[in-house]
């Protein structure tokens, strides 16, 4: 069952968490002894609706984890930014105030690893299978290993899918983005991508996007159809262009010390629950986005345009300068390796 949706004063919560973080080692160690009497609690915070692939996968993980550990672990899932918004959730995890997150890969560069924005380079992956091959291979493993010195443990990659553009005016080719005020996630690469298209860029948490679009502070944004539909962004937009220009996916993260200090059998059960939840997330992600797009079309609120190959080429050409513009924080060799492995049309 999904946890209730408390509106938590996150500042106060983080301050309290600061104190908790100071004792995280003792607490995590103590948890080994505590398992017989009270369950180990995993607070799993995320920022999207419980009905999205990520939301459903988090609940699936909860069900499997609780069942396989015979109730020795309790997983509390907090969807839709009810516990923390984008940036706060990473701080909370580092402090030990929550134990699991699944932030988008774009947001990990806020931890000081600019290379994570390699995932934001436009037209990088040919399809979902190409994305999986990359993250399940050496490149994906190496990226997760880079989180260890920050006290974080990367446990898995969860798919979402390809992003599209929406706006409050017709949008078919890259020139239509010029002058629009658009929202992106906190990624310099996404900011650069929008600047190259001539947009005015605004970085904001997902939780604020609907209101900014509704009140006209923003004209447009990019996201996957399942987020657009579940956050009701299409209700504040008139046009959608199926560009599939970037890929949105997640890293499932935990606090390293918490993870290492779990009893071995519990950790093994959680790993197996996560393996199955990952398979589940990746199986449903593409279908969820198809269904969301169909619902957006059926709502009759938005004109949906799917660019023909010639038009798509224009998008690719317009966004080609992003690789060069992001060299200061994405290692060009890493970008080249991702481009080769991603197999996108050159
Ligand atoms: C966004 O902020 O648009 C996405 O990262 C949200 C998500 O987690 O899918």
mmCIF file of C-alpha atoms and ligand atoms in Angstrom:
data_model
loop_
_atom_site.group_PDB
_atom_site.id
_atom_site.type_symbol
_atom_site.label_atom_id
_atom_site.label_comp_id
_atom_site.label_asym_id
_atom_site.label_seq_id
_atom_site.Cartn_x
_atom_site.Cartn_y
_atom_site.Cartn_z
ATOM 1 C CA UNK A 1 0.000 0.000 0.000
ATOM 2 C CA UNK A 2 1.138 3.488 -0.748
ATOM 3 C CA UNK A 3 2.138 5.730 2.137
ATOM 4 C CA UNK A 4 -0.174 8.650 2.975
ATOM 5 C CA UNK A 5 0.811 12.023 1.528
ATOM 6 C CA UNK A 6 1.980 14.166 4.418
ATOM 7 C CA UNK A 7 2.951 17.725 3.539
ATOM 8 C CA UNK A 8 6.225 17.866 5.355
ATOM 9 C CA UNK A 9 8.138 21.014 6.149
ATOM 10 C CA UNK A 10 11.218 19.807 4.322
ATOM 11 C CA UNK A 11 13.549 22.424 5.813
ATOM 12 C CA UNK A 12 12.721 21.341 9.338
ATOM 13 C CA UNK A 13 12.873 17.734 8.248
ATOM 14 C CA UNK A 14 16.335 18.237 6.752
ATOM 15 C CA UNK A 15 17.581 19.974 9.905
ATOM 16 C CA UNK A 16 16.354 17.084 11.984
ATOM 17 C CA UNK A 17 17.923 14.828 9.423
ATOM 18 C CA UNK A 18 21.240 16.619 9.933
ATOM 19 C CA UNK A 19 21.255 15.448 13.507
ATOM 20 C CA UNK A 20 20.179 12.014 12.400
ATOM 21 C CA UNK A 21 22.985 11.935 9.860
ATOM 22 C CA UNK A 22 25.538 12.458 12.583
ATOM 23 C CA UNK A 23 24.479 9.189 14.080
ATOM 24 C CA UNK A 24 23.785 7.359 10.865
ATOM 25 C CA UNK A 25 26.637 4.962 11.440
ATOM 26 C CA UNK A 26 25.508 4.050 14.924
ATOM 27 C CA UNK A 27 21.910 3.793 13.764
ATOM 28 C CA UNK A 28 22.727 1.635 10.788
ATOM 29 C CA UNK A 29 24.884 -0.611 12.916
ATOM 30 C CA UNK A 30 22.211 -0.781 15.568
ATOM 31 C CA UNK A 31 19.674 -1.779 12.937
ATOM 32 C CA UNK A 32 21.283 -5.192 12.750
ATOM 33 C CA UNK A 33 20.356 -5.882 16.320
ATOM 34 C CA UNK A 34 16.989 -4.208 15.976
ATOM 35 C CA UNK A 35 15.702 -6.358 13.151
ATOM 36 C CA UNK A 36 14.282 -8.997 15.455
ATOM 37 C CA UNK A 37 12.091 -6.572 17.330
ATOM 38 C CA UNK A 38 11.184 -3.796 14.926
ATOM 39 C CA UNK A 39 11.429 -3.605 11.159
ATOM 40 C CA UNK A 40 14.141 -1.758 9.304
ATOM 41 C CA UNK A 41 12.389 1.169 7.633
ATOM 42 C CA UNK A 42 13.332 2.243 4.122
ATOM 43 C CA UNK A 43 11.912 5.602 3.154
ATOM 44 C CA UNK A 44 11.799 5.741 -0.642
ATOM 45 C CA UNK A 45 11.142 9.250 -1.918
ATOM 46 C CA UNK A 46 10.471 10.277 -5.514
ATOM 47 C CA UNK A 47 8.956 13.173 -7.417
ATOM 48 C CA UNK A 48 6.519 11.633 -9.900
ATOM 49 C CA UNK A 49 3.033 10.217 -9.717
ATOM 50 C CA UNK A 50 2.475 6.753 -8.244
ATOM 51 C CA UNK A 51 0.878 5.776 -11.562
ATOM 52 C CA UNK A 52 4.036 6.257 -13.655
ATOM 53 C CA UNK A 53 6.487 3.436 -14.382
ATOM 54 C CA UNK A 54 8.801 4.688 -11.621
ATOM 55 C CA UNK A 55 5.927 5.098 -9.173
ATOM 56 C CA UNK A 56 4.623 1.620 -9.880
ATOM 57 C CA UNK A 57 8.098 0.075 -9.755
ATOM 58 C CA UNK A 58 8.737 1.649 -6.343
ATOM 59 C CA UNK A 59 5.511 0.085 -5.042
ATOM 60 C CA UNK A 60 6.427 -3.222 -6.633
ATOM 61 C CA UNK A 61 9.798 -3.097 -4.874
ATOM 62 C CA UNK A 62 8.019 -2.362 -1.582
ATOM 63 C CA UNK A 63 5.704 -5.364 -1.970
ATOM 64 C CA UNK A 64 8.541 -7.736 -2.904
ATOM 65 C CA UNK A 65 10.941 -6.436 -0.259
ATOM 66 C CA UNK A 66 8.406 -6.730 2.549
ATOM 67 C CA UNK A 67 7.310 -10.180 1.447
ATOM 68 C CA UNK A 68 10.802 -11.597 0.933
ATOM 69 C CA UNK A 69 12.133 -10.278 4.222
ATOM 70 C CA UNK A 70 9.075 -11.626 6.047
ATOM 71 C CA UNK A 71 8.237 -8.153 7.319
ATOM 72 C CA UNK A 72 11.717 -7.442 8.713
ATOM 73 C CA UNK A 73 11.875 -4.515 6.295
ATOM 74 C CA UNK A 74 9.157 -1.914 5.868
ATOM 75 C CA UNK A 75 9.333 0.273 2.756
ATOM 76 C CA UNK A 76 7.527 3.609 2.865
ATOM 77 C CA UNK A 77 7.106 5.074 -0.599
ATOM 78 C CA UNK A 78 6.583 8.845 -0.868
ATOM 79 C CA UNK A 79 5.619 9.781 -4.453
ATOM 80 C CA UNK A 80 4.985 13.126 -6.126
ATOM 81 C CA UNK A 81 7.475 15.228 -4.103
ATOM 82 C CA UNK A 82 5.408 14.687 -0.928
ATOM 83 C CA UNK A 83 8.562 14.238 1.120
ATOM 84 C CA UNK A 84 11.256 16.053 -0.863
ATOM 85 C CA UNK A 85 11.530 17.912 -4.166
ATOM 86 C CA UNK A 86 14.329 17.364 -6.685
ATOM 87 C CA UNK A 87 17.392 18.821 -5.063
ATOM 88 C CA UNK A 88 16.378 18.294 -1.477
ATOM 89 C CA UNK A 89 15.949 14.575 -1.996
ATOM 90 C CA UNK A 90 19.624 14.117 -2.901
ATOM 91 C CA UNK A 91 20.693 16.086 0.170
ATOM 92 C CA UNK A 92 18.325 14.013 2.276
ATOM 93 C CA UNK A 93 19.834 10.776 0.994
ATOM 94 C CA UNK A 94 23.378 11.945 1.654
ATOM 95 C CA UNK A 95 22.385 12.889 5.187
ATOM 96 C CA UNK A 96 20.716 9.534 5.734
ATOM 97 C CA UNK A 97 17.257 11.112 6.157
ATOM 98 C CA UNK A 98 15.849 8.798 3.479
ATOM 99 C CA UNK A 99 17.272 5.460 2.416
ATOM 100 C CA UNK A 100 16.247 5.176 -1.246
ATOM 101 C CA UNK A 101 15.644 7.440 -4.216
ATOM 102 C CA UNK A 102 15.336 7.075 -7.959
ATOM 103 C CA UNK A 103 16.261 10.512 -9.323
ATOM 104 C CA UNK A 104 16.629 11.113 -13.019
ATOM 105 C CA UNK A 105 20.194 10.731 -14.250
ATOM 106 C CA UNK A 106 20.131 14.408 -15.257
ATOM 107 C CA UNK A 107 19.906 15.437 -11.623
ATOM 108 C CA UNK A 108 22.990 13.525 -10.473
ATOM 109 C CA UNK A 109 25.392 16.114 -11.820
ATOM 110 C CA UNK A 110 24.268 18.288 -8.879
ATOM 111 C CA UNK A 111 26.441 15.952 -6.803
ATOM 112 C CA UNK A 112 29.471 17.351 -8.606
ATOM 113 C CA UNK A 113 29.822 14.707 -11.307
ATOM 114 C CA UNK A 114 29.226 16.637 -14.532
ATOM 115 C CA UNK A 115 29.832 13.488 -16.559
ATOM 116 C CA UNK A 116 26.388 12.229 -15.526
ATOM 117 C CA UNK A 117 24.999 14.756 -17.977
ATOM 118 C CA UNK A 118 26.296 12.571 -20.767
ATOM 119 C CA UNK A 119 22.862 10.953 -20.507
ATOM 120 C CA UNK A 120 21.316 14.311 -21.495
ATOM 121 C CA UNK A 121 23.107 14.640 -24.817
ATOM 122 C CA UNK A 122 20.466 14.855 -27.543
ATOM 123 C CA UNK A 123 19.717 11.951 -29.839
ATOM 124 C CA UNK A 124 22.097 9.667 -27.980
ATOM 125 C CA UNK A 125 20.220 6.363 -27.860
ATOM 126 C CA UNK A 126 18.670 4.641 -30.848
ATOM 127 C CA UNK A 127 15.948 3.050 -28.754
ATOM 128 C CA UNK A 128 15.205 1.678 -25.294
ATOM 129 C CA UNK A 129 17.190 -1.503 -26.012
ATOM 130 C CA UNK A 130 20.264 0.582 -26.857
ATOM 131 C CA UNK A 131 19.903 2.492 -23.591
ATOM 132 C CA UNK A 132 19.669 -0.795 -21.678
ATOM 133 C CA UNK A 133 22.698 -2.239 -23.415
ATOM 134 C CA UNK A 134 24.730 0.816 -22.412
ATOM 135 C CA UNK A 135 23.669 0.956 -18.767
ATOM 136 C CA UNK A 136 23.830 -2.807 -18.260
ATOM 137 C CA UNK A 137 27.351 -2.831 -19.703
ATOM 138 C CA UNK A 138 30.682 -1.467 -18.548
ATOM 139 C CA UNK A 139 29.824 2.184 -19.175
ATOM 140 C CA UNK A 140 26.759 2.015 -16.962
ATOM 141 C CA UNK A 141 28.592 0.167 -14.191
ATOM 142 C CA UNK A 142 31.472 2.647 -14.214
ATOM 143 C CA UNK A 143 29.092 5.595 -13.887
ATOM 144 C CA UNK A 144 27.368 4.127 -10.826
ATOM 145 C CA UNK A 145 30.734 3.362 -9.217
ATOM 146 C CA UNK A 146 31.524 7.067 -9.294
ATOM 147 C CA UNK A 147 28.841 7.658 -6.667
ATOM 148 C CA UNK A 148 30.652 5.609 -4.020
ATOM 149 C CA UNK A 149 33.049 8.348 -2.833
ATOM 150 C CA UNK A 150 29.992 10.520 -2.197
ATOM 151 C CA UNK A 151 28.610 7.974 0.232
ATOM 152 C CA UNK A 152 26.018 6.724 -2.236
ATOM 153 C CA UNK A 153 25.424 3.297 -3.683
ATOM 154 C CA UNK A 154 23.979 3.057 -7.195
ATOM 155 C CA UNK A 155 21.777 -0.034 -7.217
ATOM 156 C CA UNK A 156 20.073 -0.083 -10.615
ATOM 157 C CA UNK A 157 18.980 1.887 -13.653
ATOM 158 C CA UNK A 158 15.264 2.252 -14.304
ATOM 159 C CA UNK A 159 13.996 3.271 -17.734
ATOM 160 C CA UNK A 160 11.441 5.857 -18.531
ATOM 161 C CA UNK A 161 11.638 6.835 -22.184
ATOM 162 C CA UNK A 162 12.084 9.462 -24.850
ATOM 163 C CA UNK A 163 11.204 13.091 -24.205
ATOM 164 C CA UNK A 164 8.971 15.290 -26.346
ATOM 165 C CA UNK A 165 8.492 19.061 -26.458
ATOM 166 C CA UNK A 166 5.291 20.809 -25.452
ATOM 167 C CA UNK A 167 4.387 24.499 -25.732
ATOM 168 C CA UNK A 168 1.529 26.957 -25.725
ATOM 169 C CA UNK A 169 2.014 27.585 -29.444
ATOM 170 C CA UNK A 170 2.612 25.400 -32.518
ATOM 171 C CA UNK A 171 5.869 23.535 -32.385
ATOM 172 C CA UNK A 172 7.072 21.454 -35.308
ATOM 173 C CA UNK A 173 10.678 22.336 -36.068
ATOM 174 C CA UNK A 174 13.576 23.583 -33.902
ATOM 175 C CA UNK A 175 12.998 27.188 -34.972
ATOM 176 C CA UNK A 176 9.637 27.107 -33.158
ATOM 177 C CA UNK A 177 11.386 26.898 -29.795
ATOM 178 C CA UNK A 178 13.123 30.250 -30.318
ATOM 179 C CA UNK A 179 12.013 32.839 -27.765
ATOM 180 C CA UNK A 180 9.935 30.418 -25.689
ATOM 181 C CA UNK A 181 10.356 30.351 -21.912
ATOM 182 C CA UNK A 182 10.952 26.671 -21.236
ATOM 183 C CA UNK A 183 11.552 24.511 -18.195
ATOM 184 C CA UNK A 184 14.310 21.933 -17.939
ATOM 185 C CA UNK A 185 15.592 19.716 -15.140
ATOM 186 C CA UNK A 186 18.668 20.847 -13.233
ATOM 187 C CA UNK A 187 21.264 19.967 -15.872
ATOM 188 C CA UNK A 188 23.653 22.397 -17.555
ATOM 189 C CA UNK A 189 23.458 20.252 -20.666
ATOM 190 C CA UNK A 190 19.700 20.646 -20.891
ATOM 191 C CA UNK A 191 20.092 24.384 -20.293
ATOM 192 C CA UNK A 192 22.646 24.504 -23.097
ATOM 193 C CA UNK A 193 20.389 22.473 -25.373
ATOM 194 C CA UNK A 194 17.568 25.002 -24.931
ATOM 195 C CA UNK A 195 19.895 27.997 -25.324
ATOM 196 C CA UNK A 196 21.150 26.559 -28.594
ATOM 197 C CA UNK A 197 17.533 26.442 -29.751
ATOM 198 C CA UNK A 198 17.173 30.107 -28.759
ATOM 199 C CA UNK A 199 14.855 29.557 -25.783
ATOM 200 C CA UNK A 200 14.870 31.337 -22.439
ATOM 201 C CA UNK A 201 15.597 28.591 -19.974
ATOM 202 C CA UNK A 202 14.215 28.071 -16.508
ATOM 203 C CA UNK A 203 15.424 25.297 -14.194
ATOM 204 C CA UNK A 204 12.769 24.200 -11.744
ATOM 205 C CA UNK A 205 11.564 21.153 -9.842
ATOM 206 C CA UNK A 206 8.916 19.069 -11.558
ATOM 207 C CA UNK A 207 6.469 19.866 -8.763
ATOM 208 C CA UNK A 208 6.351 23.538 -9.867
ATOM 209 C CA UNK A 209 5.985 23.058 -13.616
ATOM 210 C CA UNK A 210 2.206 22.745 -13.926
ATOM 211 C CA UNK A 211 1.596 25.973 -12.016
ATOM 212 C CA UNK A 212 4.248 27.874 -14.002
ATOM 213 C CA UNK A 213 2.702 26.742 -17.284
ATOM 214 C CA UNK A 214 -0.818 27.469 -16.102
ATOM 215 C CA UNK A 215 0.008 30.987 -14.980
ATOM 216 C CA UNK A 216 1.985 31.758 -18.131
ATOM 217 C CA UNK A 217 5.362 32.124 -16.414
ATOM 218 C CA UNK A 218 6.514 29.358 -18.731
ATOM 219 C CA UNK A 219 5.565 28.665 -22.351
ATOM 220 C CA UNK A 220 6.823 25.136 -22.712
ATOM 221 C CA UNK A 221 8.870 22.240 -21.462
ATOM 222 C CA UNK A 222 10.297 18.845 -22.379
ATOM 223 C CA UNK A 223 9.416 15.566 -20.723
ATOM 224 C CA UNK A 224 8.190 12.045 -21.327
ATOM 225 C CA UNK A 225 4.470 11.585 -22.073
ATOM 226 C CA UNK A 226 3.839 9.713 -18.797
ATOM 227 C CA UNK A 227 5.105 12.668 -16.742
ATOM 228 C CA UNK A 228 3.260 15.172 -18.943
ATOM 229 C CA UNK A 229 -0.006 13.333 -18.527
ATOM 230 C CA UNK A 230 0.273 12.425 -14.840
ATOM 231 C CA UNK A 231 1.362 15.960 -13.880
ATOM 232 C CA UNK A 232 -1.455 17.346 -16.099
ATOM 233 C CA UNK A 233 1.024 19.502 -17.989
ATOM 234 C CA UNK A 234 -0.920 18.940 -21.226
ATOM 235 C CA UNK A 235 -3.852 20.780 -19.673
ATOM 236 C CA UNK A 236 -1.750 23.945 -19.726
ATOM 237 C CA UNK A 237 -0.266 23.400 -23.194
ATOM 238 C CA UNK A 238 -1.713 23.539 -26.712
ATOM 239 C CA UNK A 239 0.948 21.727 -28.773
ATOM 240 C CA UNK A 240 3.179 18.686 -28.464
ATOM 241 C CA UNK A 241 5.952 17.614 -30.841
ATOM 242 C CA UNK A 242 7.080 13.975 -30.730
ATOM 243 C CA UNK A 243 10.786 14.694 -31.160
ATOM 244 C CA UNK A 244 12.145 11.847 -28.987
ATOM 245 C CA UNK A 245 15.241 14.045 -28.737
ATOM 246 C CA UNK A 246 16.476 12.902 -25.328
ATOM 247 C CA UNK A 247 16.140 9.956 -22.978
ATOM 248 C CA UNK A 248 14.850 10.119 -19.408
ATOM 249 C CA UNK A 249 15.937 7.387 -17.027
ATOM 250 C CA UNK A 250 16.764 6.925 -13.370
ATOM 251 C CA UNK A 251 19.396 5.628 -11.011
ATOM 252 C CA UNK A 252 18.065 3.818 -7.956
ATOM 253 C CA UNK A 253 20.269 4.979 -5.102
ATOM 254 C CA UNK A 254 20.774 4.187 -1.460
ATOM 255 C CA UNK A 255 22.993 5.445 1.333
ATOM 256 C CA UNK A 256 26.154 3.374 1.194
ATOM 257 C CA UNK A 257 26.716 2.953 4.874
ATOM 258 C CA UNK A 258 23.075 2.012 5.445
ATOM 259 C CA UNK A 259 23.329 -0.590 2.700
ATOM 260 C CA UNK A 260 26.624 -2.094 3.847
ATOM 261 C CA UNK A 261 25.482 -2.421 7.435
ATOM 262 C CA UNK A 262 22.327 -4.317 6.648
ATOM 263 C CA UNK A 263 22.354 -7.964 7.716
ATOM 264 C CA UNK A 264 23.590 -10.069 4.784
ATOM 265 C CA UNK A 265 20.373 -12.021 4.335
ATOM 266 C CA UNK A 266 18.269 -8.847 4.337
ATOM 267 C CA UNK A 267 20.551 -7.211 1.762
ATOM 268 C CA UNK A 268 20.281 -10.298 -0.439
ATOM 269 C CA UNK A 269 16.475 -10.211 -0.270
ATOM 270 C CA UNK A 270 16.458 -6.508 -1.090
ATOM 271 C CA UNK A 271 18.796 -7.095 -4.026
ATOM 272 C CA UNK A 272 16.517 -9.774 -5.390
ATOM 273 C CA UNK A 273 13.442 -7.552 -4.886
ATOM 274 C CA UNK A 274 15.212 -4.753 -6.682
ATOM 275 C CA UNK A 275 16.227 -6.996 -9.578
ATOM 276 C CA UNK A 276 12.591 -7.938 -10.103
ATOM 277 C CA UNK A 277 11.334 -4.382 -9.634
ATOM 278 C CA UNK A 278 13.897 -3.207 -12.179
ATOM 279 C CA UNK A 279 12.705 -5.758 -14.712
ATOM 280 C CA UNK A 280 9.140 -4.670 -14.012
ATOM 281 C CA UNK A 281 9.962 -0.945 -14.427
ATOM 282 C CA UNK A 282 11.765 -1.519 -17.681
ATOM 283 C CA UNK A 283 9.027 -3.728 -19.081
ATOM 284 C CA UNK A 284 6.232 -1.243 -18.460
ATOM 285 C CA UNK A 285 8.023 2.049 -19.202
ATOM 286 C CA UNK A 286 7.553 2.139 -22.961
ATOM 287 C CA UNK A 287 3.918 1.017 -22.810
ATOM 288 C CA UNK A 288 3.181 3.623 -20.121
ATOM 289 C CA UNK A 289 4.461 6.355 -22.401
ATOM 290 C CA UNK A 290 2.459 5.076 -25.395
ATOM 291 C CA UNK A 291 -0.643 4.979 -23.266
ATOM 292 C CA UNK A 292 -0.013 8.451 -21.839
ATOM 293 C CA UNK A 293 0.468 9.885 -25.325
ATOM 294 C CA UNK A 294 -2.776 8.255 -26.452
ATOM 295 C CA UNK A 295 -4.550 9.810 -23.455
ATOM 296 C CA UNK A 296 -3.091 13.226 -24.230
ATOM 297 C CA UNK A 297 -4.368 12.911 -27.815
ATOM 298 C CA UNK A 298 -7.758 11.693 -26.567
ATOM 299 C CA UNK A 299 -8.048 14.670 -24.200
ATOM 300 C CA UNK A 300 -8.453 16.842 -27.290
ATOM 301 C CA UNK A 301 -6.560 19.659 -25.541
ATOM 302 C CA UNK A 302 -3.296 19.376 -27.432
ATOM 303 C CA UNK A 303 -2.354 19.235 -31.104
ATOM 304 C CA UNK A 304 0.185 16.445 -31.452
ATOM 305 C CA UNK A 305 2.717 16.631 -34.280
ATOM 306 C CA UNK A 306 5.043 13.759 -35.197
ATOM 307 C CA UNK A 307 7.887 15.122 -37.313
ATOM 308 C CA UNK A 308 8.550 13.207 -40.551
ATOM 309 C CA UNK A 309 12.168 12.038 -41.080
ATOM 310 C CA UNK A 310 13.165 15.233 -42.916
ATOM 311 C CA UNK A 311 11.928 17.403 -40.074
ATOM 312 C CA UNK A 312 13.590 15.136 -37.507
ATOM 313 C CA UNK A 313 16.879 15.632 -39.327
ATOM 314 C CA UNK A 314 16.474 19.367 -38.740
ATOM 315 C CA UNK A 315 16.062 18.750 -35.014
ATOM 316 C CA UNK A 316 19.185 16.597 -34.999
ATOM 317 C CA UNK A 317 21.175 19.219 -36.916
ATOM 318 C CA UNK A 318 19.960 22.026 -34.665
ATOM 319 C CA UNK A 319 21.005 20.101 -31.561
ATOM 320 C CA UNK A 320 24.322 18.788 -32.914
ATOM 321 C CA UNK A 321 26.318 21.682 -31.318
ATOM 322 C CA UNK A 322 25.323 20.520 -27.818
ATOM 323 C CA UNK A 323 28.172 17.987 -27.633
ATOM 324 C CA UNK A 324 30.818 20.645 -28.263
ATOM 325 C CA UNK A 325 29.123 23.156 -25.964
ATOM 326 C CA UNK A 326 29.221 20.778 -22.995
ATOM 327 C CA UNK A 327 32.854 19.653 -23.231
ATOM 328 C CA UNK A 328 33.807 21.651 -20.166
ATOM 329 C CA UNK A 329 31.868 19.252 -17.921
ATOM 330 C CA UNK A 330 31.312 16.084 -19.986
ATOM 331 C CA UNK A 331 34.494 14.242 -20.866
ATOM 332 C CA UNK A 332 34.494 14.184 -24.705
ATOM 333 C CA UNK A 333 35.887 10.633 -24.714
ATOM 334 C CA UNK A 334 33.056 9.488 -22.496
ATOM 335 C CA UNK A 335 30.549 11.261 -24.750
ATOM 336 C CA UNK A 336 32.082 9.563 -27.797
ATOM 337 C CA UNK A 337 31.918 6.154 -26.098
ATOM 338 C CA UNK A 338 28.255 6.730 -25.244
ATOM 339 C CA UNK A 339 27.517 7.888 -28.807
ATOM 340 C CA UNK A 340 29.131 4.742 -30.225
ATOM 341 C CA UNK A 341 27.327 2.442 -27.812
ATOM 342 C CA UNK A 342 24.014 4.338 -28.003
ATOM 343 C CA UNK A 343 23.823 3.672 -31.720
ATOM 344 C CA UNK A 344 21.736 6.757 -32.580
ATOM 345 C CA UNK A 345 21.539 8.010 -36.153
ATOM 346 C CA UNK A 346 24.615 10.196 -36.714
HETATM 347 C C1 LIG B 1 11.625 15.866 -14.183
HETATM 348 O O1 LIG B 1 12.032 16.577 -13.258
HETATM 349 O O2 LIG B 1 11.040 16.294 -15.151
HETATM 350 C C2 LIG B 1 11.866 14.372 -14.102
HETATM 351 O O3 LIG B 1 13.146 14.137 -13.679
HETATM 352 C C3 LIG B 1 10.939 13.775 -13.137
HETATM 353 C C4 LIG B 1 11.141 12.288 -13.023
HETATM 354 O O4 LIG B 1 11.655 11.864 -12.003
HETATM 355 O O5 LIG B 1 10.741 11.608 -13.960
#
